[in-house]
């Protein structure tokens, strides 16, 4: 019976940030349909599955309630938190995850978790027909990276009031849409929201992988390589980022809120 945890990521308090389920497996991947069924049952933005291999690394996969995804920040943060908390990884160990996006690492630093992820910068792009109408915005900038469209809107207040048409947005040929704006709060450098109805998540509370794009974008605009982002969802969450060439550090905290086990 695999242990199962629910962890709120990119927050230092329960019931904020982005919840992820973490399932600790024995020593191999179970049937994909079973893992997808578990993710659908959890009905969270992501459910992560992992175990420790004989070489010490951790294979890691992420599933939304509907599909498997190639990169997920908050569920990786949650998984690292669980591995340290459960004593599976040593307190001072750098955790290495083997994923569809290559090797990702997690390190403990001063009570926070630092993830080393690939940068996913956006390039200027024309929006596909209907995308801007579905989001309900006339953006200052439109870009696209491997996964998502990036839209910069005029202000933080405009960002907060976006009410996308999720049914129309689900038809867009992309994983999701990152909407972002300059911060109107001195504690943060930029704000964002993330919409991904095509993969079963209308609005994600805090999206680590989106910050692999946002970090590069705002570093270029603001002329700094260390920034603090706030994802302005209903739950809200803080992601500190550092841009290092083709890599991005994602830094945050996590809190376990549920501990249990899956029954056969």
Tab-separated table of N, CA, C and O in Angstrom, residues 76-156:
chain	number	residue	atom	x	y	z
A	76	UNK	N	7.387	18.854	-7.807
A	76	UNK	CA	8.778	18.481	-7.528
A	76	UNK	C	9.199	19.021	-6.169
A	76	UNK	O	9.839	18.320	-5.369
A	77	UNK	N	8.837	20.267	-5.887
A	77	UNK	CA	9.109	20.846	-4.568
A	77	UNK	C	8.444	20.004	-3.480
A	77	UNK	O	9.060	19.677	-2.451
A	78	UNK	N	7.182	19.629	-3.705
A	78	UNK	CA	6.446	18.824	-2.734
A	78	UNK	C	7.104	17.465	-2.538
A	78	UNK	O	7.204	16.963	-1.405
A	79	UNK	N	7.567	16.846	-3.618
A	79	UNK	CA	8.198	15.528	-3.521
A	79	UNK	C	9.490	15.604	-2.719
A	79	UNK	O	9.747	14.758	-1.848
A	80	UNK	N	10.330	16.601	-2.998
A	80	UNK	CA	11.568	16.760	-2.233
A	80	UNK	C	11.261	16.950	-0.751
A	80	UNK	O	11.911	16.353	0.125
A	81	UNK	N	10.269	17.782	-0.462
A	81	UNK	CA	9.857	18.019	0.922
A	81	UNK	C	9.481	16.702	1.604
A	81	UNK	O	9.906	16.433	2.738
A	82	UNK	N	8.712	15.854	0.933
A	82	UNK	CA	8.287	14.574	1.506
A	82	UNK	C	9.481	13.657	1.718
A	82	UNK	O	9.602	12.996	2.767
A	83	UNK	N	10.385	13.583	0.755
A	83	UNK	CA	11.535	12.674	0.863
A	83	UNK	C	12.419	13.035	2.050
A	83	UNK	O	12.902	12.149	2.770
A	84	UNK	N	12.630	14.324	2.278
A	84	UNK	CA	13.401	14.731	3.458
A	84	UNK	C	12.614	14.495	4.739
A	84	UNK	O	13.144	13.996	5.718
A	85	UNK	N	11.344	14.869	4.728
A	85	UNK	CA	10.522	14.750	5.931
A	85	UNK	C	10.360	13.289	6.351
A	85	UNK	O	10.346	12.976	7.558
A	86	UNK	N	10.250	12.384	5.403
A	86	UNK	CA	10.062	10.963	5.693
A	86	UNK	C	11.369	10.244	5.991
A	86	UNK	O	11.360	9.052	6.316
A	87	UNK	N	12.506	10.932	5.856
A	87	UNK	CA	13.800	10.321	6.118
A	87	UNK	C	14.304	9.436	5.001
A	87	UNK	O	15.285	8.708	5.174
A	88	UNK	N	13.661	9.483	3.835
A	88	UNK	CA	14.117	8.689	2.694
A	88	UNK	C	15.370	9.310	2.093
A	88	UNK	O	16.266	8.615	1.613
A	89	UNK	N	15.446	10.630	2.110
A	89	UNK	CA	16.652	11.361	1.731
A	89	UNK	C	17.254	11.978	2.991
A	89	UNK	O	16.523	12.436	3.879
A	90	UNK	N	18.578	11.970	3.086
A	90	UNK	CA	19.252	12.580	4.229
A	90	UNK	C	19.021	14.086	4.239
A	90	UNK	O	18.833	14.712	3.183
A	91	UNK	N	19.052	14.676	5.418
A	91	UNK	CA	18.735	16.096	5.572
A	91	UNK	C	19.632	16.986	4.730
A	91	UNK	O	19.188	18.026	4.223
A	92	UNK	N	20.905	16.605	4.558
A	92	UNK	CA	21.843	17.431	3.784
A	92	UNK	C	22.069	16.905	2.369
A	92	UNK	O	22.964	17.364	1.661
A	93	UNK	N	21.237	15.963	1.955
A	93	UNK	CA	21.408	15.343	0.633
A	93	UNK	C	20.848	16.222	-0.475
A	93	UNK	O	19.771	16.808	-0.324
A	94	UNK	N	21.573	16.329	-1.584
A	94	UNK	CA	21.035	16.932	-2.802
A	94	UNK	C	20.271	15.833	-3.546
A	94	UNK	O	20.856	14.822	-3.951
A	95	UNK	N	18.976	16.037	-3.682
A	95	UNK	CA	18.129	15.029	-4.328
A	95	UNK	C	18.188	15.205	-5.832
A	95	UNK	O	18.034	16.317	-6.349
A	96	UNK	N	18.407	14.103	-6.538
A	96	UNK	CA	18.452	14.103	-8.007
A	96	UNK	C	17.230	13.367	-8.538
A	96	UNK	O	17.007	12.198	-8.205
A	97	UNK	N	16.461	14.078	-9.357
A	97	UNK	CA	15.271	13.493	-9.975
A	97	UNK	C	15.546	13.215	-11.450
A	97	UNK	O	16.056	14.083	-12.183
A	98	UNK	N	15.192	12.019	-11.894
A	98	UNK	CA	15.300	11.624	-13.298
A	98	UNK	C	13.917	11.785	-13.924
A	98	UNK	O	12.984	11.052	-13.568
A	99	UNK	N	13.769	12.739	-14.863
A	99	UNK	CA	12.453	13.102	-15.383
A	99	UNK	C	12.465	13.195	-16.901
A	99	UNK	O	13.519	13.136	-17.542
A	100	UNK	N	11.296	13.440	-17.467
A	100	UNK	CA	11.183	13.656	-18.915
A	100	UNK	C	11.854	14.955	-19.339
A	100	UNK	O	12.101	15.156	-20.535
A	101	UNK	N	12.146	15.828	-18.402
A	101	UNK	CA	12.856	17.078	-18.703
A	101	UNK	C	14.308	17.020	-18.251
A	101	UNK	O	14.938	18.051	-18.005
A	102	UNK	N	14.863	15.814	-18.141
A	102	UNK	CA	16.253	15.662	-17.748
A	102	UNK	C	16.403	15.561	-16.238
A	102	UNK	O	15.435	15.343	-15.502
A	103	UNK	N	17.637	15.714	-15.775
A	103	UNK	CA	17.923	15.640	-14.350
A	103	UNK	C	17.598	16.972	-13.683
A	103	UNK	O	18.074	18.027	-14.106
A	104	UNK	N	16.775	16.918	-12.657
A	104	UNK	CA	16.420	18.076	-11.844
A	104	UNK	C	16.932	17.811	-10.434
A	104	UNK	O	16.910	16.679	-9.972
A	105	UNK	N	17.396	18.851	-9.757
A	105	UNK	CA	17.900	18.649	-8.399
A	105	UNK	C	17.140	19.518	-7.404
A	105	UNK	O	16.578	20.557	-7.760
A	106	UNK	N	17.140	19.066	-6.149
A	106	UNK	CA	16.536	19.811	-5.047
A	106	UNK	C	17.543	19.857	-3.906
A	106	UNK	O	18.137	18.834	-3.548
A	107	UNK	N	17.713	21.061	-3.339
A	107	UNK	CA	18.677	21.278	-2.265
A	107	UNK	C	17.997	22.054	-1.150
A	107	UNK	O	17.227	22.983	-1.421
A	108	UNK	N	18.284	21.700	0.092
A	108	UNK	CA	17.792	22.455	1.241
A	108	UNK	C	18.737	23.608	1.538
A	108	UNK	O	19.948	23.410	1.673
A	109	UNK	N	18.167	24.817	1.680
A	109	UNK	CA	18.987	25.972	2.018
A	109	UNK	C	18.208	26.874	2.970
A	109	UNK	O	17.216	27.495	2.575
A	110	UNK	N	18.670	26.933	4.224
A	110	UNK	CA	18.103	27.868	5.208
A	110	UNK	C	16.585	27.754	5.319
A	110	UNK	O	15.866	28.755	5.320
A	111	UNK	N	16.110	26.534	5.402
A	111	UNK	CA	14.684	26.311	5.579
A	111	UNK	C	13.864	26.367	4.310
A	111	UNK	O	12.642	26.161	4.346
A	112	UNK	N	14.495	26.651	3.179
A	112	UNK	CA	13.804	26.674	1.890
A	112	UNK	C	14.304	25.531	1.019
A	112	UNK	O	15.321	24.899	1.309
A	113	UNK	N	13.577	25.268	-0.047
A	113	UNK	CA	13.974	24.261	-1.028
A	113	UNK	C	14.315	24.963	-2.331
A	113	UNK	O	13.531	25.778	-2.830
A	114	UNK	N	15.497	24.655	-2.853
A	114	UNK	CA	15.954	25.247	-4.115
A	114	UNK	C	15.960	24.170	-5.195
A	114	UNK	O	16.640	23.157	-5.070
A	115	UNK	N	15.185	24.396	-6.235
A	115	UNK	CA	15.125	23.480	-7.371
A	115	UNK	C	15.973	24.020	-8.514
A	115	UNK	O	15.960	25.221	-8.788
A	116	UNK	N	16.704	23.137	-9.176
A	116	UNK	CA	17.467	23.500	-10.372
A	116	UNK	C	16.721	22.949	-11.581
A	116	UNK	O	16.637	21.734	-11.779
A	117	UNK	N	16.164	23.869	-12.400
A	117	UNK	CA	15.311	23.527	-13.526
A	117	UNK	C	15.867	24.123	-14.815
A	117	UNK	O	16.636	25.095	-14.775
A	118	UNK	N	15.459	23.597	-15.975
A	118	UNK	CA	15.843	24.225	-17.241
A	118	UNK	C	15.081	25.527	-17.456
A	118	UNK	O	13.889	25.622	-17.132
A	119	UNK	N	15.772	26.536	-17.965
A	119	UNK	CA	15.079	27.762	-18.377
A	119	UNK	C	14.231	27.451	-19.605
A	119	UNK	O	14.624	26.665	-20.473
A	120	UNK	N	13.055	28.063	-19.676
A	120	UNK	CA	12.141	27.871	-20.807
A	120	UNK	C	11.700	29.241	-21.322
A	120	UNK	O	10.529	29.626	-21.214
A	121	UNK	N	12.646	30.014	-21.893
A	121	UNK	CA	12.290	31.368	-22.332
A	121	UNK	C	11.300	31.343	-23.483
A	121	UNK	O	11.267	30.406	-24.286
A	122	UNK	N	10.490	32.384	-23.541
A	122	UNK	CA	9.522	32.543	-24.633
A	122	UNK	C	10.119	33.403	-25.742
A	122	UNK	O	10.923	34.307	-25.482
A	123	UNK	N	9.717	33.142	-26.946
A	123	UNK	CA	10.057	33.958	-28.108
A	123	UNK	C	8.802	34.674	-28.587
A	123	UNK	O	7.693	34.140	-28.454
A	124	UNK	N	8.942	35.900	-29.128
A	124	UNK	CA	7.752	36.588	-29.639
A	124	UNK	C	6.982	35.704	-30.617
A	124	UNK	O	7.578	34.988	-31.432
A	125	UNK	N	5.663	35.732	-30.506
A	125	UNK	CA	4.828	34.853	-31.326
A	125	UNK	C	3.488	35.516	-31.585
A	125	UNK	O	3.020	36.336	-30.786
A	126	UNK	N	2.889	35.150	-32.704
A	126	UNK	CA	1.517	35.586	-32.978
A	126	UNK	C	0.559	34.662	-32.236
A	126	UNK	O	0.705	33.433	-32.290
A	127	UNK	N	-0.426	35.210	-31.554
A	127	UNK	CA	-1.381	34.346	-30.866
A	127	UNK	C	-2.261	33.625	-31.866
A	127	UNK	O	-2.607	34.165	-32.921
A	128	UNK	N	-2.652	32.400	-31.582
A	128	UNK	CA	-3.557	31.705	-32.481
A	128	UNK	C	-4.941	32.345	-32.425
A	128	UNK	O	-5.285	33.041	-31.465
A	129	UNK	N	-5.743	32.139	-33.462
A	129	UNK	CA	-7.087	32.734	-33.475
A	129	UNK	C	-7.885	32.370	-32.231
A	129	UNK	O	-7.934	31.204	-31.834
A	130	UNK	N	-8.481	33.373	-31.618
A	130	UNK	CA	-9.365	33.149	-30.479
A	130	UNK	C	-8.692	33.130	-29.129
A	130	UNK	O	-9.380	33.184	-28.094
A	131	UNK	N	-7.349	33.061	-29.078
A	131	UNK	CA	-6.680	32.934	-27.780
A	131	UNK	C	-6.876	34.189	-26.926
A	131	UNK	O	-7.261	34.097	-25.755
A	132	UNK	N	-6.616	35.371	-27.503
A	132	UNK	CA	-6.725	36.596	-26.725
A	132	UNK	C	-8.166	36.853	-26.303
A	132	UNK	O	-8.429	37.331	-25.184
A	133	UNK	N	-9.102	36.512	-27.185
A	133	UNK	CA	-10.512	36.673	-26.845
A	133	UNK	C	-10.905	35.727	-25.706
A	133	UNK	O	-11.691	36.095	-24.820
A	134	UNK	N	-10.347	34.514	-25.705
A	134	UNK	CA	-10.659	33.552	-24.642
A	134	UNK	C	-10.113	34.017	-23.295
A	134	UNK	O	-10.761	33.835	-22.255
A	135	UNK	N	-8.918	34.625	-23.316
A	135	UNK	CA	-8.346	35.137	-22.069
A	135	UNK	C	-9.027	36.446	-21.676
A	135	UNK	O	-9.149	36.767	-20.495
A	136	UNK	N	-9.459	37.222	-22.676
A	136	UNK	CA	-10.105	38.498	-22.418
A	136	UNK	C	-9.123	39.614	-22.168
A	136	UNK	O	-9.253	40.382	-21.211
A	137	UNK	N	-8.102	39.722	-23.055
A	137	UNK	CA	-7.022	40.676	-22.812
A	137	UNK	C	-6.473	41.199	-24.132
A	137	UNK	O	-6.517	40.517	-25.161
A	138	UNK	N	-5.971	42.444	-24.094
A	138	UNK	CA	-5.196	43.009	-25.196
A	138	UNK	C	-3.776	43.200	-24.671
A	138	UNK	O	-3.459	44.220	-24.047
A	139	UNK	N	-2.895	42.233	-24.862
A	139	UNK	CA	-1.613	42.232	-24.162
A	139	UNK	C	-0.589	43.195	-24.760
A	139	UNK	O	-0.655	43.566	-25.927
A	140	UNK	N	0.378	43.560	-23.922
A	140	UNK	CA	1.534	44.326	-24.378
A	140	UNK	C	2.516	43.450	-25.147
A	140	UNK	O	3.267	43.932	-25.990
A	141	UNK	N	2.543	42.182	-24.807
A	141	UNK	CA	3.508	41.249	-25.394
A	141	UNK	C	2.874	39.881	-25.477
A	141	UNK	O	2.156	39.454	-24.560
A	142	UNK	N	3.173	39.168	-26.577
A	142	UNK	CA	2.772	37.769	-26.735
A	142	UNK	C	4.003	36.960	-27.100
A	142	UNK	O	4.731	37.304	-28.042
A	143	UNK	N	4.269	35.934	-26.359
A	143	UNK	CA	5.369	35.036	-26.673
A	143	UNK	C	4.941	33.599	-26.496
A	143	UNK	O	3.842	33.302	-26.008
A	144	UNK	N	5.819	32.680	-26.901
A	144	UNK	CA	5.529	31.258	-26.718
A	144	UNK	C	6.828	30.519	-26.450
A	144	UNK	O	7.873	30.831	-27.046
A	145	UNK	N	6.771	29.554	-25.539
A	145	UNK	CA	7.903	28.649	-25.347
A	145	UNK	C	7.464	27.224	-25.666
A	145	UNK	O	6.445	27.027	-26.331
A	146	UNK	N	8.227	26.255	-25.196
A	146	UNK	CA	7.949	24.852	-25.518
A	146	UNK	C	6.548	24.426	-25.087
A	146	UNK	O	5.915	23.591	-25.746
A	147	UNK	N	6.051	25.016	-23.990
A	147	UNK	CA	4.806	24.549	-23.405
A	147	UNK	C	3.639	25.512	-23.554
A	147	UNK	O	2.510	25.091	-23.785
A	148	UNK	N	3.888	26.820	-23.360
A	148	UNK	CA	2.814	27.766	-23.080
A	148	UNK	C	2.936	29.058	-23.887
A	148	UNK	O	4.025	29.398	-24.366
A	149	UNK	N	1.824	29.783	-23.959
A	149	UNK	CA	1.867	31.181	-24.403
A	149	UNK	C	2.098	32.073	-23.187
A	149	UNK	O	1.609	31.786	-22.078
A	150	UNK	N	2.840	33.153	-23.410
A	150	UNK	CA	3.116	34.151	-22.378
A	150	UNK	C	2.499	35.470	-22.806
A	150	UNK	O	2.776	35.961	-23.903
A	151	UNK	N	1.646	36.047	-21.959
A	151	UNK	CA	0.981	37.312	-22.252
A	151	UNK	C	1.323	38.306	-21.144
A	151	UNK	O	1.040	38.039	-19.968
A	152	UNK	N	1.935	39.442	-21.503
A	152	UNK	CA	2.099	40.511	-20.519
A	152	UNK	C	0.936	41.486	-20.652
A	152	UNK	O	0.694	42.034	-21.739
A	153	UNK	N	0.230	41.696	-19.560
A	153	UNK	CA	-0.893	42.631	-19.558
A	153	UNK	C	-0.442	43.954	-18.940
A	153	UNK	O	0.664	44.071	-18.417
A	154	UNK	N	-1.329	44.955	-18.998
A	154	UNK	CA	-0.920	46.313	-18.684
A	154	UNK	C	-0.636	46.608	-17.230
A	154	UNK	O	0.169	47.481	-16.916
A	155	UNK	N	-1.276	45.896	-16.312
A	155	UNK	CA	-1.108	46.237	-14.899
A	155	UNK	C	-1.480	45.050	-14.032
A	155	UNK	O	-2.175	44.115	-14.474
A	156	UNK	N	-1.036	45.104	-12.772
A	156	UNK	CA	-1.393	44.056	-11.823
A	156	UNK	C	-2.890	44.018	-11.574
A	156	UNK	O	-3.481	42.936	-11.408
